[in-house]
Amino acid sequence: MTALATFWNAIVSRARRLRTAFLHIIAKITPGWGFGRHLIRLGRLAASPPGAVFLFVLGFATVGVASVHLGLGPLASAAELEARLADDARRAVGRAVTPWADVAVDGRTARVSGEAPTIIDRERVRRAVADAAGERILAGIADVDVRAVSVAARAQASDPFRLVIARSADGVRLSGLYNDGETLQNIVQVFARRSAAISENSVEAAGRRPGETGRRSALLSARALAFLIRGEAEITADALLFRGAAANPSDASTARAIVESVSSTLRKDIIITVDEPPAPDEAGVCQTRLDAIAADLQEMFYAREATIIPQGAETLDRLGQIVRECRSFSLRIESHVFDVEPSSAASAVSEARADAIVEALIARGVSPGRLEAAGFGDQRMASERSDLAGDRIEIVIAN
């Protein structure tokens, strides 16, 4: 206590000497000024022991708050500051709105990478990241580097055309670069006459106009596909690639005759097959084989997860062999999960498991068009096809 009292008396004594010197200087500089008298009173208040303690506490609190807000001083490391700035930059970009942009922070420099749709989009992201520095005056983002951002190439008037017409059980899809709206409308009408709807049209009206040969090859390809149950035609300025399958030999012959009437100046690659109807009992045999492997499929996953265990590769190889041999049918992978709470989580896990099996089958050579994934969560206690219940994977012939 004696040492503390001595320390306090020393502080008070020094504060009084400073106050005397300060007041002496003010009196010399501003004799008789009203401003000087007020300044003398303020000086006396600041130089008093309570005033000095108050100013010290106020200054310490101000520095502490600034350190927390700015990320300076001993309260935040350089790594923490970079992480904080990266969060600011990513929030400014808004990944949900700008999915192409990726932001990393190096010191106080934000580096943006990705492929911007346009130069305007690149500059919009640069400004958004730069504006994020306003929240931290002394420790904000000092520079935004967008040199790693490329701009998507746009089709020029000299680009050659490319049109893809694909027909499946789901409808007709059109895609590519094809600068001829009238021909595209005629293609739509060709399929409409055969009761086939356009399910997707992502053709971009850009590039070089197709000319008479390009228009005729596109229209004749559409007419040939209208006779098929599935197929795809790719038309370019110098080639025609045509693949398809017909329900019977007559339709196959008609489609081939139409395609082969396309101009002889084009390189043509044509393959048209006939789908033989499956034997009456083929579906039952395939379903029996799929049911036999269902129990092994359920054992492939870690408990309450959609991750496949390493030993599951052998089961997936056997499943892929069965699915390839049952090539006449489309399949639906159905997943049921009951040991996960809440119900929404069970649904998410079941969907992820079904998707994982579909991806594994595609990797083993199964056509994506034959597969469908469905997750039912805990909605179906027992199977509609057998006495199976609880967690399970079922593969059902969909057609």
Coordinates of C-alpha atoms in Angstrom, one line a residue:
M1 CA 0.0 0.0 0.0
T2 CA 2.9 2.4 0.8
A3 CA 4.4 1.8 -2.6
L4 CA 1.1 2.4 -4.3
A5 CA 0.5 5.6 -2.4
T6 CA 4.0 6.8 -3.3
F7 CA 3.4 6.1 -7.0
W8 CA 0.1 7.9 -6.9
N9 CA 1.6 11.0 -5.2
A10 CA 4.3 11.1 -7.8
I11 CA 1.7 11.1 -10.6
V12 CA -0.3 13.9 -8.8
S13 CA 2.9 16.0 -8.3
R14 CA 3.9 15.7 -11.9
A15 CA 0.4 16.6 -13.1
R16 CA 0.4 19.7 -10.9
R17 CA 3.8 20.8 -12.3
L18 CA 2.6 20.3 -15.8
R19 CA -0.6 22.2 -15.0
T20 CA 1.5 25.2 -13.6
A21 CA 3.7 25.3 -16.7
F22 CA 0.7 25.0 -19.1
L23 CA -1.2 27.8 -17.3
H24 CA 1.9 30.0 -17.3
I25 CA 2.3 29.6 -21.1
I26 CA -1.4 30.3 -21.8
A27 CA -1.2 33.4 -19.6
K28 CA 1.8 34.7 -21.6
I29 CA 0.2 34.0 -25.0
T30 CA -3.4 35.2 -24.4
P31 CA -3.3 37.9 -21.7
G32 CA -6.8 39.3 -21.1
W33 CA -8.5 37.2 -23.8
G34 CA -11.8 35.7 -23.0
F35 CA -10.7 32.7 -25.0
G36 CA -7.6 32.4 -22.9
R37 CA -9.6 32.3 -19.7
H38 CA -11.7 29.5 -21.0
L39 CA -8.6 27.6 -22.2
I40 CA -7.1 28.1 -18.7
R41 CA -10.1 26.6 -17.0
L42 CA -10.0 23.6 -19.5
G43 CA -6.3 23.2 -18.8
R44 CA -6.9 23.2 -15.0
L45 CA -9.6 20.5 -15.5
A46 CA -7.4 18.4 -17.7
A47 CA -4.4 18.7 -15.5
S48 CA -6.2 17.7 -12.3
P49 CA -5.7 14.1 -11.2
P50 CA -9.3 13.0 -11.9
G51 CA -9.2 14.7 -15.4
A52 CA -5.9 13.0 -16.2
V53 CA -7.3 9.6 -15.2
F54 CA -10.4 10.2 -17.3
L55 CA -8.4 11.1 -20.4
F56 CA -6.2 8.1 -20.0
V57 CA -9.1 5.7 -19.7
L58 CA -10.9 7.4 -22.7
G59 CA -7.8 7.1 -24.8
F60 CA -7.2 3.5 -23.9
A61 CA -10.8 2.6 -24.7
T62 CA -10.7 4.4 -28.1
V63 CA -7.5 2.5 -29.1
G64 CA -9.1 -0.8 -28.1
V65 CA -12.3 -0.2 -30.0
A66 CA -10.3 0.9 -33.1
S67 CA -8.1 -2.3 -32.8
V68 CA -11.2 -4.5 -32.8
H69 CA -12.9 -2.7 -35.6
L70 CA -9.8 -2.2 -37.9
G71 CA -8.1 -5.5 -37.1
L72 CA -4.9 -3.8 -35.9
G73 CA -2.6 -4.2 -33.0
P74 CA -2.2 -7.3 -30.8
L75 CA -5.9 -8.1 -31.0
A76 CA -5.7 -9.5 -34.6
S77 CA -2.9 -11.3 -36.4
A78 CA -2.1 -10.9 -40.1
A79 CA -3.8 -14.2 -41.0
E80 CA -7.0 -13.1 -39.1
L81 CA -6.9 -9.8 -40.9
E82 CA -6.6 -11.5 -44.3
A83 CA -9.5 -13.9 -43.4
R84 CA -11.7 -10.9 -42.4
L85 CA -10.9 -9.0 -45.6
A86 CA -11.6 -12.2 -47.7
D87 CA -15.0 -12.5 -46.0
D88 CA -15.7 -8.8 -46.7
A89 CA -14.8 -9.3 -50.4
R90 CA -16.9 -12.4 -50.9
R91 CA -19.9 -10.8 -49.3
A92 CA -19.4 -7.9 -51.6
V93 CA -19.3 -10.2 -54.7
G94 CA -22.2 -12.3 -53.6
R95 CA -21.5 -15.8 -55.0
A96 CA -25.2 -16.6 -55.4
V97 CA -25.5 -13.6 -57.8
T98 CA -22.0 -13.8 -59.4
P99 CA -21.1 -17.5 -59.4
W100 CA -18.2 -17.1 -61.8
A101 CA -16.1 -14.9 -59.5
D102 CA -13.6 -16.3 -57.0
V103 CA -11.9 -13.9 -54.5
A104 CA -8.7 -14.5 -52.5
V105 CA -6.9 -11.9 -50.3
D106 CA -3.1 -11.6 -50.1
G107 CA -2.2 -9.0 -47.5
R108 CA -4.4 -6.1 -48.4
T109 CA -4.7 -7.0 -52.1
A110 CA -7.9 -8.8 -53.3
R111 CA -7.3 -11.0 -56.3
V112 CA -10.3 -11.9 -58.4
S113 CA -10.3 -14.8 -60.8
G114 CA -12.8 -16.6 -63.1
E115 CA -14.5 -16.0 -66.4
A116 CA -16.7 -13.0 -66.6
P117 CA -19.6 -13.0 -69.1
T118 CA -18.7 -9.4 -70.2
I119 CA -16.2 -6.7 -69.4
I120 CA -19.0 -4.8 -67.6
D121 CA -19.5 -7.8 -65.2
R122 CA -15.7 -7.8 -64.5
E123 CA -15.7 -4.1 -63.6
R124 CA -18.9 -4.5 -61.5
V125 CA -17.1 -7.1 -59.4
R126 CA -14.0 -5.0 -59.1
R127 CA -15.9 -2.0 -57.8
A128 CA -17.9 -4.2 -55.4
V129 CA -14.7 -5.6 -53.9
A130 CA -13.0 -2.2 -53.7
D131 CA -16.1 -0.7 -52.0
A132 CA -15.7 -3.4 -49.3
A133 CA -12.7 -1.5 -48.0
G134 CA -14.8 1.3 -46.8
E135 CA -15.9 -0.7 -43.8
R136 CA -12.2 -0.7 -42.4
I137 CA -10.5 2.6 -43.1
L138 CA -6.9 1.7 -42.1
A139 CA -7.1 -2.1 -42.5
G140 CA -9.3 -2.5 -45.6
I141 CA -8.6 -3.7 -49.1
A142 CA -6.0 -1.4 -50.7
D143 CA -6.0 -2.9 -54.2
V144 CA -8.2 -5.1 -56.4
D145 CA -6.3 -7.3 -58.9
V146 CA -8.6 -8.5 -61.8
R147 CA -5.8 -9.6 -64.2
A148 CA -6.8 -13.3 -63.6
V149 CA -10.4 -12.6 -64.8
S150 CA -11.0 -13.6 -68.4
V151 CA -13.9 -12.4 -70.5
A152 CA -16.1 -15.1 -72.3
A153 CA -15.6 -15.0 -76.0
R154 CA -18.6 -13.9 -77.9
A155 CA -19.6 -15.2 -81.3
Q156 CA -18.5 -13.0 -84.1
A157 CA -20.2 -12.6 -87.5
S158 CA -17.5 -14.7 -89.2
D159 CA -17.9 -17.7 -86.9
P160 CA -19.2 -20.9 -88.7
F161 CA -22.6 -22.2 -87.7
R162 CA -23.3 -25.4 -85.7
L163 CA -26.7 -26.8 -85.0
V164 CA -27.5 -29.8 -82.9
I165 CA -31.0 -31.4 -83.0
A166 CA -31.5 -34.2 -80.4
R167 CA -34.6 -36.3 -80.0
S168 CA -35.4 -38.5 -77.0
A169 CA -38.4 -39.7 -75.0
D170 CA -38.4 -36.3 -73.2
G171 CA -38.8 -34.2 -76.3
V172 CA -36.5 -32.4 -78.8
R173 CA -33.5 -30.2 -77.8
L174 CA -32.0 -27.6 -80.1
S175 CA -28.6 -26.0 -79.4
G176 CA -25.6 -24.4 -81.0
L177 CA -25.0 -21.3 -83.2
Y178 CA -27.5 -20.9 -86.0
N179 CA -28.4 -17.5 -87.4
D180 CA -31.6 -18.4 -89.3
G181 CA -34.8 -18.0 -87.3
E182 CA -37.1 -19.0 -90.2
T183 CA -35.4 -22.5 -90.6
L184 CA -35.6 -23.0 -86.8
Q185 CA -39.3 -22.3 -86.9
N186 CA -39.8 -24.8 -89.8
I187 CA -37.9 -27.4 -87.7
V188 CA -40.4 -26.8 -84.8
Q189 CA -43.3 -27.4 -87.2
V190 CA -41.8 -30.6 -88.5
F191 CA -41.7 -32.1 -85.0
A192 CA -45.1 -30.7 -84.2
R193 CA -46.7 -32.6 -87.1
R194 CA -45.3 -35.8 -85.5
S195 CA -46.5 -34.8 -82.0
A196 CA -43.0 -34.1 -80.7
A197 CA -42.6 -31.0 -78.6
I198 CA -39.5 -28.8 -78.3
S199 CA -38.3 -29.3 -74.7
E200 CA -35.3 -27.0 -74.9
N201 CA -34.1 -24.4 -77.4
S202 CA -30.8 -22.8 -76.5
V203 CA -29.8 -21.9 -80.1
E204 CA -27.9 -18.6 -80.2
A205 CA -28.8 -16.4 -83.2
A206 CA -25.2 -15.5 -83.9
G207 CA -22.4 -16.4 -86.3
R208 CA -22.4 -16.7 -90.1
R209 CA -25.8 -17.3 -91.8
P210 CA -26.1 -21.0 -92.9
G211 CA -26.8 -20.5 -96.6
E212 CA -29.0 -22.8 -98.7
T213 CA -27.0 -26.0 -98.0
G214 CA -27.0 -25.3 -94.3
R215 CA -30.7 -24.6 -94.2
R216 CA -31.6 -27.7 -96.3
S217 CA -29.4 -30.1 -94.3
A218 CA -30.9 -28.8 -91.0
L219 CA -34.5 -29.2 -92.2
L220 CA -33.9 -32.7 -93.7
S221 CA -32.2 -33.9 -90.6
A222 CA -35.2 -32.7 -88.5
R223 CA -37.6 -34.6 -90.9
A224 CA -35.5 -37.8 -90.6
L225 CA -35.4 -37.5 -86.7
A226 CA -39.2 -37.2 -86.7
F227 CA -39.4 -40.8 -87.9
L228 CA -37.2 -42.1 -85.1
I229 CA -37.8 -42.8 -81.5
R230 CA -34.5 -41.2 -80.5
G231 CA -31.5 -39.7 -82.3
E232 CA -29.2 -36.7 -82.8
A233 CA -28.0 -34.7 -85.8
E234 CA -25.1 -32.3 -85.8
I235 CA -25.0 -29.9 -88.8
T236 CA -22.0 -27.7 -89.6
A237 CA -20.9 -25.9 -92.7
D238 CA -19.0 -28.8 -94.1
A239 CA -20.3 -32.0 -92.4
L240 CA -23.4 -33.8 -91.1
L241 CA -23.2 -36.3 -88.2
F242 CA -26.4 -38.3 -87.8
R243 CA -27.2 -41.0 -85.2
G244 CA -30.6 -42.5 -84.5
A245 CA -32.8 -45.5 -83.7
A246 CA -36.2 -46.4 -85.2
A247 CA -39.0 -48.5 -83.8
N248 CA -39.2 -50.7 -87.0
P249 CA -37.3 -51.2 -90.3
S250 CA -39.7 -49.2 -92.3
D251 CA -39.1 -46.0 -90.3
A252 CA -35.4 -46.6 -90.3
S253 CA -35.4 -46.9 -94.1
T254 CA -37.4 -43.7 -94.5
A255 CA -35.2 -41.7 -92.2
R256 CA -32.0 -42.9 -94.0
A257 CA -33.4 -42.0 -97.4
I258 CA -34.2 -38.5 -96.1
V259 CA -30.7 -37.9 -94.6
E260 CA -28.9 -39.3 -97.6
S261 CA -30.7 -36.8 -99.9
V262 CA -28.7 -34.0 -98.2
S263 CA -26.2 -32.3 -100.5
S264 CA -23.4 -34.5 -101.6
T265 CA -20.9 -31.7 -101.0
L266 CA -21.1 -32.4 -97.2
R267 CA -19.2 -35.0 -95.4
K268 CA -21.9 -37.4 -94.0
D269 CA -21.6 -39.9 -91.2
I270 CA -24.9 -41.7 -90.8
I271 CA -25.9 -44.6 -88.5
I272 CA -29.5 -45.6 -88.0
T273 CA -30.4 -48.8 -86.1
V274 CA -33.7 -50.6 -85.3
D275 CA -34.7 -51.2 -81.7
E276 CA -35.9 -54.8 -81.4
P277 CA -38.8 -55.0 -78.9
P278 CA -37.7 -56.8 -75.7
A279 CA -38.7 -60.4 -75.2
P280 CA -41.9 -60.7 -73.0
D281 CA -40.0 -62.1 -70.0
E282 CA -36.8 -59.9 -70.4
A283 CA -38.1 -57.3 -68.0
G284 CA -38.9 -59.8 -65.4
V285 CA -35.5 -61.4 -65.6
C286 CA -33.7 -58.0 -65.4
Q287 CA -35.8 -56.9 -62.4
T288 CA -35.1 -60.2 -60.6
R289 CA -31.3 -59.7 -61.1
L290 CA -31.6 -56.1 -59.8
D291 CA -33.6 -57.1 -56.8
A292 CA -30.9 -59.7 -55.9
I293 CA -28.2 -57.0 -55.6
A294 CA -30.4 -54.5 -53.7
A295 CA -29.2 -55.7 -50.3
D296 CA -25.6 -55.2 -51.2
L297 CA -26.3 -51.7 -52.5
Q298 CA -27.6 -50.7 -49.1
E299 CA -24.4 -51.9 -47.4
M300 CA -22.2 -49.7 -49.6
F301 CA -22.9 -46.5 -47.6
Y302 CA -21.6 -45.3 -44.3
A303 CA -24.3 -45.1 -41.7
R304 CA -26.5 -42.0 -42.1
E305 CA -24.3 -40.7 -44.9
A306 CA -24.3 -40.7 -48.7
T307 CA -20.5 -41.6 -49.0
I308 CA -19.7 -45.0 -50.6
I309 CA -17.3 -47.2 -48.7
P310 CA -14.1 -48.3 -50.5
Q311 CA -15.4 -51.9 -50.7
G312 CA -18.5 -50.7 -52.6
A313 CA -16.6 -50.5 -55.9
E314 CA -17.0 -54.3 -56.4
T315 CA -20.7 -54.1 -55.9
L316 CA -21.0 -51.2 -58.3
D317 CA -19.0 -53.1 -60.9
R318 CA -21.5 -56.0 -60.6
L319 CA -24.4 -53.6 -60.8
G320 CA -22.9 -51.9 -63.9
Q321 CA -22.6 -55.3 -65.6
I322 CA -26.3 -56.1 -65.0
V323 CA -27.5 -52.6 -66.1
R324 CA -25.5 -52.8 -69.3
E325 CA -26.9 -56.3 -70.1
C326 CA -30.5 -55.0 -69.5
R327 CA -29.9 -52.3 -72.1
S328 CA -33.5 -52.4 -73.3
F329 CA -34.8 -50.6 -70.2
S330 CA -34.6 -47.3 -68.4
L331 CA -34.1 -47.6 -64.7
R332 CA -35.0 -45.6 -61.6
I333 CA -32.8 -45.8 -58.6
E334 CA -34.9 -45.3 -55.5
S335 CA -33.4 -44.7 -52.1
H336 CA -35.2 -44.9 -48.7
V337 CA -33.6 -43.7 -45.4
F338 CA -35.2 -44.0 -41.9
D339 CA -32.3 -43.7 -39.4
V340 CA -31.7 -40.0 -40.0
E341 CA -33.5 -37.2 -38.1
P342 CA -35.3 -34.9 -39.0
S343 CA -37.4 -36.1 -41.9
S344 CA -35.9 -33.4 -44.2
A345 CA -32.4 -34.7 -43.5
A346 CA -33.5 -38.2 -44.3
S347 CA -34.8 -37.0 -47.6
A348 CA -31.6 -35.2 -48.4
V349 CA -29.4 -38.3 -47.6
S350 CA -31.7 -40.5 -49.7
E351 CA -31.5 -38.2 -52.7
A352 CA -27.7 -38.0 -52.4
R353 CA -27.4 -41.8 -52.2
A354 CA -29.5 -42.2 -55.3
D355 CA -27.4 -39.6 -57.2
A356 CA -24.2 -41.3 -56.1
I357 CA -25.3 -44.6 -57.6
V358 CA -26.4 -42.9 -60.9
E359 CA -23.0 -41.2 -61.1
A360 CA -21.1 -44.5 -60.5
L361 CA -23.1 -46.2 -63.2
I362 CA -22.4 -43.4 -65.7
A363 CA -18.7 -43.8 -64.9
R364 CA -19.1 -47.5 -65.8
G365 CA -20.4 -46.8 -69.3
V366 CA -24.2 -46.6 -68.7
S367 CA -26.0 -44.0 -70.8
P368 CA -27.3 -41.1 -68.6
G369 CA -30.5 -41.1 -70.5
R370 CA -31.4 -44.5 -69.1
L371 CA -31.1 -43.5 -65.5
E372 CA -33.2 -41.6 -63.0
A373 CA -32.5 -40.9 -59.3
A374 CA -35.3 -40.6 -56.7
G375 CA -34.9 -40.1 -52.9
F376 CA -38.0 -40.8 -50.8
G377 CA -36.5 -40.3 -47.3
D378 CA -38.7 -41.9 -44.7
Q379 CA -42.0 -41.7 -46.7
R380 CA -42.3 -45.3 -47.7
M381 CA -42.0 -47.8 -44.9
A382 CA -42.4 -50.9 -47.1
S383 CA -41.7 -51.5 -50.7
E384 CA -44.6 -51.6 -53.1
R385 CA -43.0 -54.5 -55.0
S386 CA -42.0 -56.8 -52.2
D387 CA -41.8 -57.1 -48.4
L388 CA -38.7 -55.0 -48.1
A389 CA -38.8 -52.3 -45.4
G390 CA -36.5 -49.9 -43.7
D391 CA -33.4 -48.4 -45.2
R392 CA -32.9 -49.8 -48.7
I393 CA -31.9 -49.1 -52.3
E394 CA -34.2 -50.3 -55.0
I395 CA -33.7 -50.3 -58.8
V396 CA -36.9 -50.3 -60.7
I397 CA -37.5 -50.7 -64.4
A398 CA -39.1 -47.4 -65.4
N399 CA -40.5 -48.3 -68.9

